[in-house]
PDB file of C-alpha atoms and ligand atoms in Angstrom:
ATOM      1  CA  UNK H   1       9.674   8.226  11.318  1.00  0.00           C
ATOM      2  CA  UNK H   2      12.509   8.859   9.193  1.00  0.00           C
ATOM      3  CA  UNK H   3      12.831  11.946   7.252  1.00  0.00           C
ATOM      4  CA  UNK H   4      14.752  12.425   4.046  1.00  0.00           C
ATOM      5  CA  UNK H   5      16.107  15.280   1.839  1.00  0.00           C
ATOM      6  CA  UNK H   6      14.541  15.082  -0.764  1.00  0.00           C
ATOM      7  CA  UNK H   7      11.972  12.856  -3.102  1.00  0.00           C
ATOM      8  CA  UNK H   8      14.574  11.374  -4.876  1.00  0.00           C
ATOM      9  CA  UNK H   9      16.876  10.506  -1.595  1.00  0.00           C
ATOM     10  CA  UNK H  10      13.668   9.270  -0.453  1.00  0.00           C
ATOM     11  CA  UNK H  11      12.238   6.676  -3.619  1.00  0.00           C
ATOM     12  CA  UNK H  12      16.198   5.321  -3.296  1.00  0.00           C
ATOM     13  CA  UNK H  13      15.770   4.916   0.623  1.00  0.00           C
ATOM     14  CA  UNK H  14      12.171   3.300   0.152  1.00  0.00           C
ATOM     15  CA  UNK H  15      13.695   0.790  -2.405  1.00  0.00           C
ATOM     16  CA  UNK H  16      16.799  -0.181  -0.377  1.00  0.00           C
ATOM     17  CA  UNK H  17      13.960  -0.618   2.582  1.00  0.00           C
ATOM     18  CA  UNK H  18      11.900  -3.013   0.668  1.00  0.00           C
ATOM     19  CA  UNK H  19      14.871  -4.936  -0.853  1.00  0.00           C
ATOM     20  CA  UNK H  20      16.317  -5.465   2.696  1.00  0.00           C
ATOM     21  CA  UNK H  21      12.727  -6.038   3.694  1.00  0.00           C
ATOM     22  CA  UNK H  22      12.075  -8.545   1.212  1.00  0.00           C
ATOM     23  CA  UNK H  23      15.590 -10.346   1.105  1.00  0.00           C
ATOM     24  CA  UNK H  24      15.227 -10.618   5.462  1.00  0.00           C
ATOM     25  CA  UNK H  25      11.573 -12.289   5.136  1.00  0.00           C
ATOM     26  CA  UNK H  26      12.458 -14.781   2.903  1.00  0.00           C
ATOM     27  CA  UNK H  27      15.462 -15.510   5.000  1.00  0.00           C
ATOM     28  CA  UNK H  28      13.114 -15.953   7.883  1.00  0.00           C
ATOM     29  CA  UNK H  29      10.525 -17.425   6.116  1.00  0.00           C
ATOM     30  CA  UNK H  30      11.215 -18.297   2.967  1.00  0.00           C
ATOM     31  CA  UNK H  31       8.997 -16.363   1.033  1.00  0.00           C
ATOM     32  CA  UNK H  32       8.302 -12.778   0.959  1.00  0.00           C
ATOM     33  CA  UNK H  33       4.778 -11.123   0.988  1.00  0.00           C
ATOM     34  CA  UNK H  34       4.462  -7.090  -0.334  1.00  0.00           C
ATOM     35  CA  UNK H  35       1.151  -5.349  -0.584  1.00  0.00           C
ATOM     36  CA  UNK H  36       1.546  -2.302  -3.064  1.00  0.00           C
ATOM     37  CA  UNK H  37      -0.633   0.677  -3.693  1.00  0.00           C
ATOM     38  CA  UNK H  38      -0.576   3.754  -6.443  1.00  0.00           C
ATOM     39  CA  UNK H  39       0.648   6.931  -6.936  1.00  0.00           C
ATOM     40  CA  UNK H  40       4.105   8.907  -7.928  1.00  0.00           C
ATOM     41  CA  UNK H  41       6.029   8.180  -4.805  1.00  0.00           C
ATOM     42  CA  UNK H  42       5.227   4.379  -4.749  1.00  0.00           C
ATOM     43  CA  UNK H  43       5.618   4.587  -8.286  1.00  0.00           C
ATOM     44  CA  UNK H  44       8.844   6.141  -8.041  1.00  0.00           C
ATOM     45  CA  UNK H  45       9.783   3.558  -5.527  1.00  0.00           C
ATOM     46  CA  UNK H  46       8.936   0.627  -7.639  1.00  0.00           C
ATOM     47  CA  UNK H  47      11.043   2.098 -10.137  1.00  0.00           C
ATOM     48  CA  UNK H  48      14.314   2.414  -7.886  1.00  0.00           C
ATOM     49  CA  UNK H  49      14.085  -0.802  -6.600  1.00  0.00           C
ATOM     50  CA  UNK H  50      13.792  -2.170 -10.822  1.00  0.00           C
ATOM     51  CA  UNK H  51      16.833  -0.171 -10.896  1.00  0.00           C
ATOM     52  CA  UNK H  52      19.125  -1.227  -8.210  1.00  0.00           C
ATOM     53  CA  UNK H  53      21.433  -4.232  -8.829  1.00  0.00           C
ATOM     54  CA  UNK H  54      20.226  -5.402  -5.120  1.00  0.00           C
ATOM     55  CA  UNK H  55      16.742  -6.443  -6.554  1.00  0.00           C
ATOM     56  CA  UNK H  56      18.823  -9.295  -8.136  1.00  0.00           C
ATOM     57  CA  UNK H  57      19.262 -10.707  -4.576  1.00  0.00           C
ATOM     58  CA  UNK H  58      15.558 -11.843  -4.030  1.00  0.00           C
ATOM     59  CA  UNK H  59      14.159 -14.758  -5.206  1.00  0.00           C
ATOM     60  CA  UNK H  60      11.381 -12.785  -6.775  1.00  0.00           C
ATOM     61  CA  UNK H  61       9.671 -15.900  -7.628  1.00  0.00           C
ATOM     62  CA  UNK H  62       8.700 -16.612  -3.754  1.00  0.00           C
ATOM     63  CA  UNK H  63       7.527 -13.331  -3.372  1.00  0.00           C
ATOM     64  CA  UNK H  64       3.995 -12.691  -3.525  1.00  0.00           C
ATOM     65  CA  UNK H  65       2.160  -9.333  -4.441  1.00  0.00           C
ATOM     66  CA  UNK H  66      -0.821  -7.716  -3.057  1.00  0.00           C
ATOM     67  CA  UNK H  67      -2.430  -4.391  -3.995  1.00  0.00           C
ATOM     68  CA  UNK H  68      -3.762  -2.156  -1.180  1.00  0.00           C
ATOM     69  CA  UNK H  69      -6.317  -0.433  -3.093  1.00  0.00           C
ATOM     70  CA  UNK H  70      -6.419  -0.615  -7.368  1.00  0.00           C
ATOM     71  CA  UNK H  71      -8.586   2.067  -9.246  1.00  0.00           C
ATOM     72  CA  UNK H  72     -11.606   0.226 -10.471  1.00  0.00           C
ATOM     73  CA  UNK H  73     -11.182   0.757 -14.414  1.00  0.00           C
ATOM     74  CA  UNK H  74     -10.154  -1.934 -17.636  1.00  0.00           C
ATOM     75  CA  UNK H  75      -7.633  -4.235 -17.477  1.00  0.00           C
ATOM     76  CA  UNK H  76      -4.056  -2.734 -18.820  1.00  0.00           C
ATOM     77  CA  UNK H  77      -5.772   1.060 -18.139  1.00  0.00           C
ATOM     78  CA  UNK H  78      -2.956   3.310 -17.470  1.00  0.00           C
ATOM     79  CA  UNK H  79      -4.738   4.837 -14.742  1.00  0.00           C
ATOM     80  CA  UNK H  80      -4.696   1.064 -12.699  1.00  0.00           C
ATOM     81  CA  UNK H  81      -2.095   0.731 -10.270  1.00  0.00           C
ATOM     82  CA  UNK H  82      -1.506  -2.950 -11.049  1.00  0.00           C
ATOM     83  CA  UNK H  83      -0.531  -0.888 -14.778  1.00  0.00           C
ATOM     84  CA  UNK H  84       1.618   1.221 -13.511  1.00  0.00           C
ATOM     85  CA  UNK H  85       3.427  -1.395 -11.209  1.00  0.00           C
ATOM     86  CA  UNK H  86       4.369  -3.934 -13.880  1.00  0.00           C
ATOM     87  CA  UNK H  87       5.610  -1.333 -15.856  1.00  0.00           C
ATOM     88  CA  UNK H  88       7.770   0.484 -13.234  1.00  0.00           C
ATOM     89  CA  UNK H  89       9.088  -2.763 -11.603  1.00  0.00           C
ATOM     90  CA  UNK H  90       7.150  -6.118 -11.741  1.00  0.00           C
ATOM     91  CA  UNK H  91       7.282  -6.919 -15.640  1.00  0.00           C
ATOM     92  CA  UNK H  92      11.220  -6.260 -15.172  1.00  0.00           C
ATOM     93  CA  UNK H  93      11.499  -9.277 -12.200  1.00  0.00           C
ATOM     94  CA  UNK H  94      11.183 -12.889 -12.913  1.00  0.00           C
ATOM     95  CA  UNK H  95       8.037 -13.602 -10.158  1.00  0.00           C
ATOM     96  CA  UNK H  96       6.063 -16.207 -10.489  1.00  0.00           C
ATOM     97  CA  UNK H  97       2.618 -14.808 -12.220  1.00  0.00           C
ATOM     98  CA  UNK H  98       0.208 -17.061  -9.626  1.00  0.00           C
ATOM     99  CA  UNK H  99       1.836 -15.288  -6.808  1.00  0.00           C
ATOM    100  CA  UNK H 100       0.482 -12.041  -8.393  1.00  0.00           C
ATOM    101  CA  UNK H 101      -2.757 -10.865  -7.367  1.00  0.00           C
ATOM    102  CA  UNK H 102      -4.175  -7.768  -9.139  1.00  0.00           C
ATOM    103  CA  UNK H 103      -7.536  -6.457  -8.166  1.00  0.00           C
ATOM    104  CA  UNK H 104      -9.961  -7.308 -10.052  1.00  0.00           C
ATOM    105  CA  UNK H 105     -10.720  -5.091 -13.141  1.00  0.00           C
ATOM    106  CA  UNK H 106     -13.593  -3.423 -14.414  1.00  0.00           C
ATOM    107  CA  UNK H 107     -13.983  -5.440 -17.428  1.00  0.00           C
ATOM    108  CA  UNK H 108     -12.646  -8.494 -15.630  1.00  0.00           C
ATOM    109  CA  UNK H 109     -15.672 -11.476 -14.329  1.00  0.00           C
ATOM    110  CA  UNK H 110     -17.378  -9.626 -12.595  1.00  0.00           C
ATOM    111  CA  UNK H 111     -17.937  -6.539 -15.322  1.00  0.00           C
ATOM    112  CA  UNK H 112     -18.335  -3.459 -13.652  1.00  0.00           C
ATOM    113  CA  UNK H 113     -19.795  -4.664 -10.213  1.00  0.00           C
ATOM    114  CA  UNK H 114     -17.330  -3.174  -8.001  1.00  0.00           C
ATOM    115  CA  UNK H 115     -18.975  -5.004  -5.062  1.00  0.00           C
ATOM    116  CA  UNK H 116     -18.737  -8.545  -6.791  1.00  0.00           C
ATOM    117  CA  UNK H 117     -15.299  -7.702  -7.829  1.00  0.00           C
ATOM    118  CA  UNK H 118     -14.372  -6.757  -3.793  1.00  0.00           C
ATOM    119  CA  UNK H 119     -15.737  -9.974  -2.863  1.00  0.00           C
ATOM    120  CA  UNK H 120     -13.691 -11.876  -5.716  1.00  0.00           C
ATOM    121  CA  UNK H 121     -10.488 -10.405  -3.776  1.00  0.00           C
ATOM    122  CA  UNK H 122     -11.938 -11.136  -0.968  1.00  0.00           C
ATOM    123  CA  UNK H 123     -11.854 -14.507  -1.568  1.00  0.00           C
ATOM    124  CA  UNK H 124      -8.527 -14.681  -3.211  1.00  0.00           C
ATOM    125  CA  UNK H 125      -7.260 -13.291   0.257  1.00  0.00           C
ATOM    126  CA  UNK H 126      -8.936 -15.951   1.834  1.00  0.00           C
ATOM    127  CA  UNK H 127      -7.962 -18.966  -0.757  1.00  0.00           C
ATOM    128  CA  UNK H 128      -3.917 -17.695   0.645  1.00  0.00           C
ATOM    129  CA  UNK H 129      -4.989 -17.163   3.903  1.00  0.00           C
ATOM    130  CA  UNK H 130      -1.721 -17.694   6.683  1.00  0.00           C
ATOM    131  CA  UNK H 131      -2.018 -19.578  10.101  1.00  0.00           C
ATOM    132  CA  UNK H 132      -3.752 -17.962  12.390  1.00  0.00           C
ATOM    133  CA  UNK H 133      -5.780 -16.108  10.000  1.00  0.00           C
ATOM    134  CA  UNK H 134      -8.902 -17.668   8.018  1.00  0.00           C
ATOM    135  CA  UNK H 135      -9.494 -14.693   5.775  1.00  0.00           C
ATOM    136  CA  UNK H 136      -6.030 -12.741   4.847  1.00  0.00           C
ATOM    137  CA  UNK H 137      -2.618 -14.439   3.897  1.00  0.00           C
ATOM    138  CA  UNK H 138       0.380 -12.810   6.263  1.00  0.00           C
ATOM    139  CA  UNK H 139       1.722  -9.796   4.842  1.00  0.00           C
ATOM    140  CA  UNK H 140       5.642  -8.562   5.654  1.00  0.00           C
ATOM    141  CA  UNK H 141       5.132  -5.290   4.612  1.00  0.00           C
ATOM    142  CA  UNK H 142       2.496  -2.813   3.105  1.00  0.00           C
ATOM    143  CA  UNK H 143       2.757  -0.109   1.520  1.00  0.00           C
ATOM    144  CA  UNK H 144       0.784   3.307   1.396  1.00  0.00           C
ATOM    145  CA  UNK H 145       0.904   6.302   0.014  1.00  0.00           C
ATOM    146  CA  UNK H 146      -0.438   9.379   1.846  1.00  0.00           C
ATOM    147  CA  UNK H 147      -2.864  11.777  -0.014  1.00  0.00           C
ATOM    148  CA  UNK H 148      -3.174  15.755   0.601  1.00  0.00           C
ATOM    149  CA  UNK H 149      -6.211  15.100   2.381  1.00  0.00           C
ATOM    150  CA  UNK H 150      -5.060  11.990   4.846  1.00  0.00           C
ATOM    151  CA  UNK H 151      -6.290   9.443   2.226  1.00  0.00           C
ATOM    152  CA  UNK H 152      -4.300   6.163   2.399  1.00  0.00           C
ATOM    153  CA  UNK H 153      -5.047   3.348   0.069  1.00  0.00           C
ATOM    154  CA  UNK H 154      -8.810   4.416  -0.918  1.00  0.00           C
ATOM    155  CA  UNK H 155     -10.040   4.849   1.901  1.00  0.00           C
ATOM    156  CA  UNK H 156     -10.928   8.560   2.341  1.00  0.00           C
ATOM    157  CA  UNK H 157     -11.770  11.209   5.183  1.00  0.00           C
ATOM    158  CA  UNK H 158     -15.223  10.880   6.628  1.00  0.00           C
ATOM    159  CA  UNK H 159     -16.027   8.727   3.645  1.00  0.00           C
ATOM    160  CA  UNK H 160     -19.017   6.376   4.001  1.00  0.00           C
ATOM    161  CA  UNK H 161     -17.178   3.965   2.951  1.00  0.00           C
ATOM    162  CA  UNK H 162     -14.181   4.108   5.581  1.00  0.00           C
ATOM    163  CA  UNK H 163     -16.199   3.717   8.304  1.00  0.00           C
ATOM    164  CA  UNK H 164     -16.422   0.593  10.037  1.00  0.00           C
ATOM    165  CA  UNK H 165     -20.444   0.478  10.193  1.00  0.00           C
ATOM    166  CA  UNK H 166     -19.943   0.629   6.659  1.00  0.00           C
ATOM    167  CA  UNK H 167     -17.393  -2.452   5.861  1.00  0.00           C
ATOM    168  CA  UNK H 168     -18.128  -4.269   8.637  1.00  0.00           C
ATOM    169  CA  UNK H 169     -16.312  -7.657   8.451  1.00  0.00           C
ATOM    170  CA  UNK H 170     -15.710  -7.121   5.025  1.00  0.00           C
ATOM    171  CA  UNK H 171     -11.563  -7.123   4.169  1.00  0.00           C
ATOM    172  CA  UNK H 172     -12.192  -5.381   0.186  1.00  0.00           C
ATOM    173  CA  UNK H 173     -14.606  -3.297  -0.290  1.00  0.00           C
ATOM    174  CA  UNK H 174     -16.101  -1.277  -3.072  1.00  0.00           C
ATOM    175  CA  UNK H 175     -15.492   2.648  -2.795  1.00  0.00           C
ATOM    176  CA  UNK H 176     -18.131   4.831  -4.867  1.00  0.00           C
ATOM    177  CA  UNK H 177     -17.448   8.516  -5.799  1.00  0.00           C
ATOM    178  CA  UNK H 178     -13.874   8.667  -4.184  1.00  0.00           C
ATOM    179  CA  UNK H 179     -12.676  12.627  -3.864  1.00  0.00           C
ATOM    180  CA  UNK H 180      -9.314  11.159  -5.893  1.00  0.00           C
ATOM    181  CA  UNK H 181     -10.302  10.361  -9.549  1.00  0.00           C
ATOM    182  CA  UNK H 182     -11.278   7.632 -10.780  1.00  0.00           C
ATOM    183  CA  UNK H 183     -14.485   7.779  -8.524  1.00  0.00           C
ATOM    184  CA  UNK H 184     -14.778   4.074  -7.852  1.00  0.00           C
ATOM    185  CA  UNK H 185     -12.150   1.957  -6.431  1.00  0.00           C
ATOM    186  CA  UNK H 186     -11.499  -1.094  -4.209  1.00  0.00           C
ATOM    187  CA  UNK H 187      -9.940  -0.608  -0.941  1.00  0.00           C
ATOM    188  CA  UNK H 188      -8.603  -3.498   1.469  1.00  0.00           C
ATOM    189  CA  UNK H 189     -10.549  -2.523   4.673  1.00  0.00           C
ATOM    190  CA  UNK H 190      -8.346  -0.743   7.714  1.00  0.00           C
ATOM    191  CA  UNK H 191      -8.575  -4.094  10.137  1.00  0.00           C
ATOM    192  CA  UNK H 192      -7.109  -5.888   6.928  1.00  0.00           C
ATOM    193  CA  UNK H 193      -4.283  -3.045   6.395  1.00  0.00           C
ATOM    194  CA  UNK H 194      -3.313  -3.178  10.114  1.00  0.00           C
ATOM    195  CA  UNK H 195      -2.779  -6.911   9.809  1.00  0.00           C
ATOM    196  CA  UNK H 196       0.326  -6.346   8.141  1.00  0.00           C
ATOM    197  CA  UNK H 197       3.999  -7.166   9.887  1.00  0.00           C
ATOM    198  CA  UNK H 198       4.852  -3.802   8.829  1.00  0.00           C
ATOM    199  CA  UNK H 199       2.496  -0.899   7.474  1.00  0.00           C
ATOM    200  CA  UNK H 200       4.483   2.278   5.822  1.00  0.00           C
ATOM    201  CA  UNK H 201       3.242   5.585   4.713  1.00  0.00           C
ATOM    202  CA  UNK H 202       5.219   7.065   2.399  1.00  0.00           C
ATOM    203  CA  UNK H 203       5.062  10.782   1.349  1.00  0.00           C
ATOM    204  CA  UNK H 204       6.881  13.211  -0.281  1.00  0.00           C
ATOM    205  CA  UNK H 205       6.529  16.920  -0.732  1.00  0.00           C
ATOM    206  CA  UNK H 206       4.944  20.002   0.902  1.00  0.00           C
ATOM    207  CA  UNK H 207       1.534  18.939   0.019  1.00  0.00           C
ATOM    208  CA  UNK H 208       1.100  16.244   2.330  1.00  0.00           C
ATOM    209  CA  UNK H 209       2.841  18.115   5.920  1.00  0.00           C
ATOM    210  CA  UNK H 210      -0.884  19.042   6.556  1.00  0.00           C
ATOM    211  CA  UNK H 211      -1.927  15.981   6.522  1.00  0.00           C
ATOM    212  CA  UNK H 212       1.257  14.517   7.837  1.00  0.00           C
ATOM    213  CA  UNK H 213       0.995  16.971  10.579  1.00  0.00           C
ATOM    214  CA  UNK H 214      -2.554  16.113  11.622  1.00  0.00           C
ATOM    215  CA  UNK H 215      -1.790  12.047  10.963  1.00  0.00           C
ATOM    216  CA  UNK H 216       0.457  12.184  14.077  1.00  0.00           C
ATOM    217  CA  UNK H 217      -2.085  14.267  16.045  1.00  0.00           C
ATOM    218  CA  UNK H 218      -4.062  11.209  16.858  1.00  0.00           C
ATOM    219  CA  UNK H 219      -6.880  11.669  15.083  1.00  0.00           C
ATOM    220  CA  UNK H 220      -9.468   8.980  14.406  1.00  0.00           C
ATOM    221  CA  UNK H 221      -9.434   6.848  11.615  1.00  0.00           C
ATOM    222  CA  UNK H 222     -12.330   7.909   9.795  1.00  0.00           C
ATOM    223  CA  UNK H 223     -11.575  11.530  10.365  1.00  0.00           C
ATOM    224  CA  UNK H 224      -7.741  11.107   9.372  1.00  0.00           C
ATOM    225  CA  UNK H 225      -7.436   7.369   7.940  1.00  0.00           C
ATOM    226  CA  UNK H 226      -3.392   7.624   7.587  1.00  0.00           C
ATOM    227  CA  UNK H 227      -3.121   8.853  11.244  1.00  0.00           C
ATOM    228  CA  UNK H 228      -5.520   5.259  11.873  1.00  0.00           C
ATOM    229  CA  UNK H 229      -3.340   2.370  10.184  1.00  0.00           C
ATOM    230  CA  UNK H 230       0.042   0.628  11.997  1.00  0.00           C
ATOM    231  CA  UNK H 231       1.068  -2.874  11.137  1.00  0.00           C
ATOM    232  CA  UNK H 232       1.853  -5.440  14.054  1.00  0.00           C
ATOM    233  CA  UNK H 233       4.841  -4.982  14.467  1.00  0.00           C
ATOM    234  CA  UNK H 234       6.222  -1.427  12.863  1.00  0.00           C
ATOM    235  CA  UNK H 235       4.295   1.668  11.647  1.00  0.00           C
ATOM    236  CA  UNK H 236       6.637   3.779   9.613  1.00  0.00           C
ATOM    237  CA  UNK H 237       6.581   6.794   8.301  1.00  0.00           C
ATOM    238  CA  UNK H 238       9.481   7.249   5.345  1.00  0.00           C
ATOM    239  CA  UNK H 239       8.911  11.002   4.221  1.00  0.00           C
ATOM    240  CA  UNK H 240      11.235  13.696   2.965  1.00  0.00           C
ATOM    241  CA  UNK H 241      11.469  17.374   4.236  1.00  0.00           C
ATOM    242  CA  UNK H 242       8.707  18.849   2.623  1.00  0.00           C
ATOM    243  CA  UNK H 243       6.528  16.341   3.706  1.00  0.00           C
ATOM    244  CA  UNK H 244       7.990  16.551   7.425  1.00  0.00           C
ATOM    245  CA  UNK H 245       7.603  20.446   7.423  1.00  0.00           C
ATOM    246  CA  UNK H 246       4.606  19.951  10.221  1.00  0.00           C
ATOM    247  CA  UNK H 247       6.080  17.109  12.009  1.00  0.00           C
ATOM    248  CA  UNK H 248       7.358  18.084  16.062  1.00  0.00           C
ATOM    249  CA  UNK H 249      10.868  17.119  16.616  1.00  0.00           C
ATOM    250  CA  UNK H 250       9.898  14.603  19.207  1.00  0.00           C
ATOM    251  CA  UNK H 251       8.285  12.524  16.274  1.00  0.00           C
ATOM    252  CA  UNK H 252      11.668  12.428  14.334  1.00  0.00           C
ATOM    253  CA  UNK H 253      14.355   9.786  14.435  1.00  0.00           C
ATOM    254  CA  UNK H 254      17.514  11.014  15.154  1.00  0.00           C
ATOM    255  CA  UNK H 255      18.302  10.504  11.807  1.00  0.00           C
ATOM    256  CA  UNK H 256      17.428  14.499  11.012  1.00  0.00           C
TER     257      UNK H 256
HETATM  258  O1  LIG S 301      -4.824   4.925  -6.033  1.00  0.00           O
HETATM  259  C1  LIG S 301      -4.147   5.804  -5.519  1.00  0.00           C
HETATM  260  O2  LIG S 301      -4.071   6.946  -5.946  1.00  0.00           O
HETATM  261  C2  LIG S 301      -3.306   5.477  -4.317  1.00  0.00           C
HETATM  262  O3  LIG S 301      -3.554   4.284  -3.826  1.00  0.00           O
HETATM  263  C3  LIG S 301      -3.390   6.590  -3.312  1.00  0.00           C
HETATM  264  O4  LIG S 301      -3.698   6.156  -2.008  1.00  0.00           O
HETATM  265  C4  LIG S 301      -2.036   7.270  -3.329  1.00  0.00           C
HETATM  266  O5  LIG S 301      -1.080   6.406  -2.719  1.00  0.00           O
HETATM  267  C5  LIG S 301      -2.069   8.590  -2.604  1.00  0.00           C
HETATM  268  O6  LIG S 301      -3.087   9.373  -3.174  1.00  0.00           O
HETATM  269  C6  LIG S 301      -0.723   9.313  -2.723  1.00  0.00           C
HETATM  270  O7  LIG S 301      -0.456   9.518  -4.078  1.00  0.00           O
HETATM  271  P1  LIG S 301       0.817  10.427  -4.504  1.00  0.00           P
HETATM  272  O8  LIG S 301       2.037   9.712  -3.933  1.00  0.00           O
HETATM  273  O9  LIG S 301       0.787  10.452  -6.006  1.00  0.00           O
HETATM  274  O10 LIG S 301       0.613  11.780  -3.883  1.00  0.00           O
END
């Protein structure tokens, strides 16, 4: 956990993360792998990282971009988080548009059958799948935003949908009559979130220490779903002091 001042220290910290993150993976690997999701303090991420001359030092076309969860509305819909990332950071980068996967929208193949349009991800995850995997590609880092109520992609406290009787073996699923507008959404499942090298919850301000606070409490993941995902490797928690108002010292890095 690393705690910073404020939400701006924290966007610029987020985006010097990812850049690192990014730029180290393809050194390792050669390409890069980054699953996004929506909302101001990703969005305000995206945007620092656009802005920093650093961005320049990935080869953005070997990068490839997931979306944790999308809002399940029209192509180019300014409510869409695929919208709202190309125009804070992925329209400004030269990446290589087959190495782009949106979700699916709601006027895309598939019309408005959120369930059809899951499975279409589905199988796009499955069509890049990595070794040792025969239904998800390897992914370096994901990111997540934290909502008041413990939300992280769209999967939802106590929602039907979030519960593992419910998605099964699934890895997308459709999410009907979500608490956070627009009611229906697609969600990569939690098994599929916590396959990532690195999972991160980002949050800023004094609306999410509640849930912040009960996150690191342990609860389960239906009951809290941001206190239920960690990657492989790294669970972080990049959050600024509002945000951290709840959190014990013990949790803290030394940092503050
Ligand atoms: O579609 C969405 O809205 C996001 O995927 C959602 O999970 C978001 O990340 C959180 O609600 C935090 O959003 P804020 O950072 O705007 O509070």
């Amino acid at each position: 956990m690393i705690v910073h001042a404020d939400a701006g220290v924290l966007a610029e910290a987020v985006a010097a993360r990812l850049t690192t993150r990014l730029l180290d993976a393809q050194a390792a690997r050669g390409v890069a792998s980054v699953v996004l999701t929506g909302g101001r303090i990703a969005d305000a991420v995206h945007r620092a990282v656009a802005a920093s001359r650093a961005r320049d030092a990935i080869d953005w076309s070997r990068v490839d971009v997931w979306w944790g969860d999308e809002r399940f509305l029209p192509a180019g819909d300014p409510e869409r988080n695929e919208t709202q990332a190309r125009a804070a950071l992925l329209s400004a980068v030269p990446l290589d548009p087959a190495r782009v996967h949106p979700m699916p929208a709601s006027d895309g193949p598939d019309g408005d059958d959120a369930q059809a349009a899951a499975e279409r991800y589905a199988a796009a995850l499955a069509t890049a799948a990595g070794p040792g995997h025969q239904t998800i590609p390897y992914f370096d880092v994901l990111m997540l935003g934290v909502g008041e109520d413990g939300h992280v992609a769209s999967l939802f406290p106590e929602h039907p949908a979030a519960h593992p009787d419910s998605y099964g073996e699934a890895t997308v699923i459709p999410v009907h009559n979500a608490p956070k507008p627009p009611p229906t959404r697609l969600s990569l499942t939690p098994p599929v979130i916590d396959s990532a090298e690195e999972v991160w919850l980002v949050a800023s301000g004094a609306g999410k220490a509640r849930a912040v606070e009960l996150a690191l409490a342990g609860p389960g993941p239906v009951q809290l779903p941001a206190g239920g995902v960690h990657g492989t490797q790294d669970t972080v928690w990049l959050l600024d002091q509002a945000a951290a108002a709840g959190v014990p010292a013990r949790f803290r890095s030394p940092l503050r």
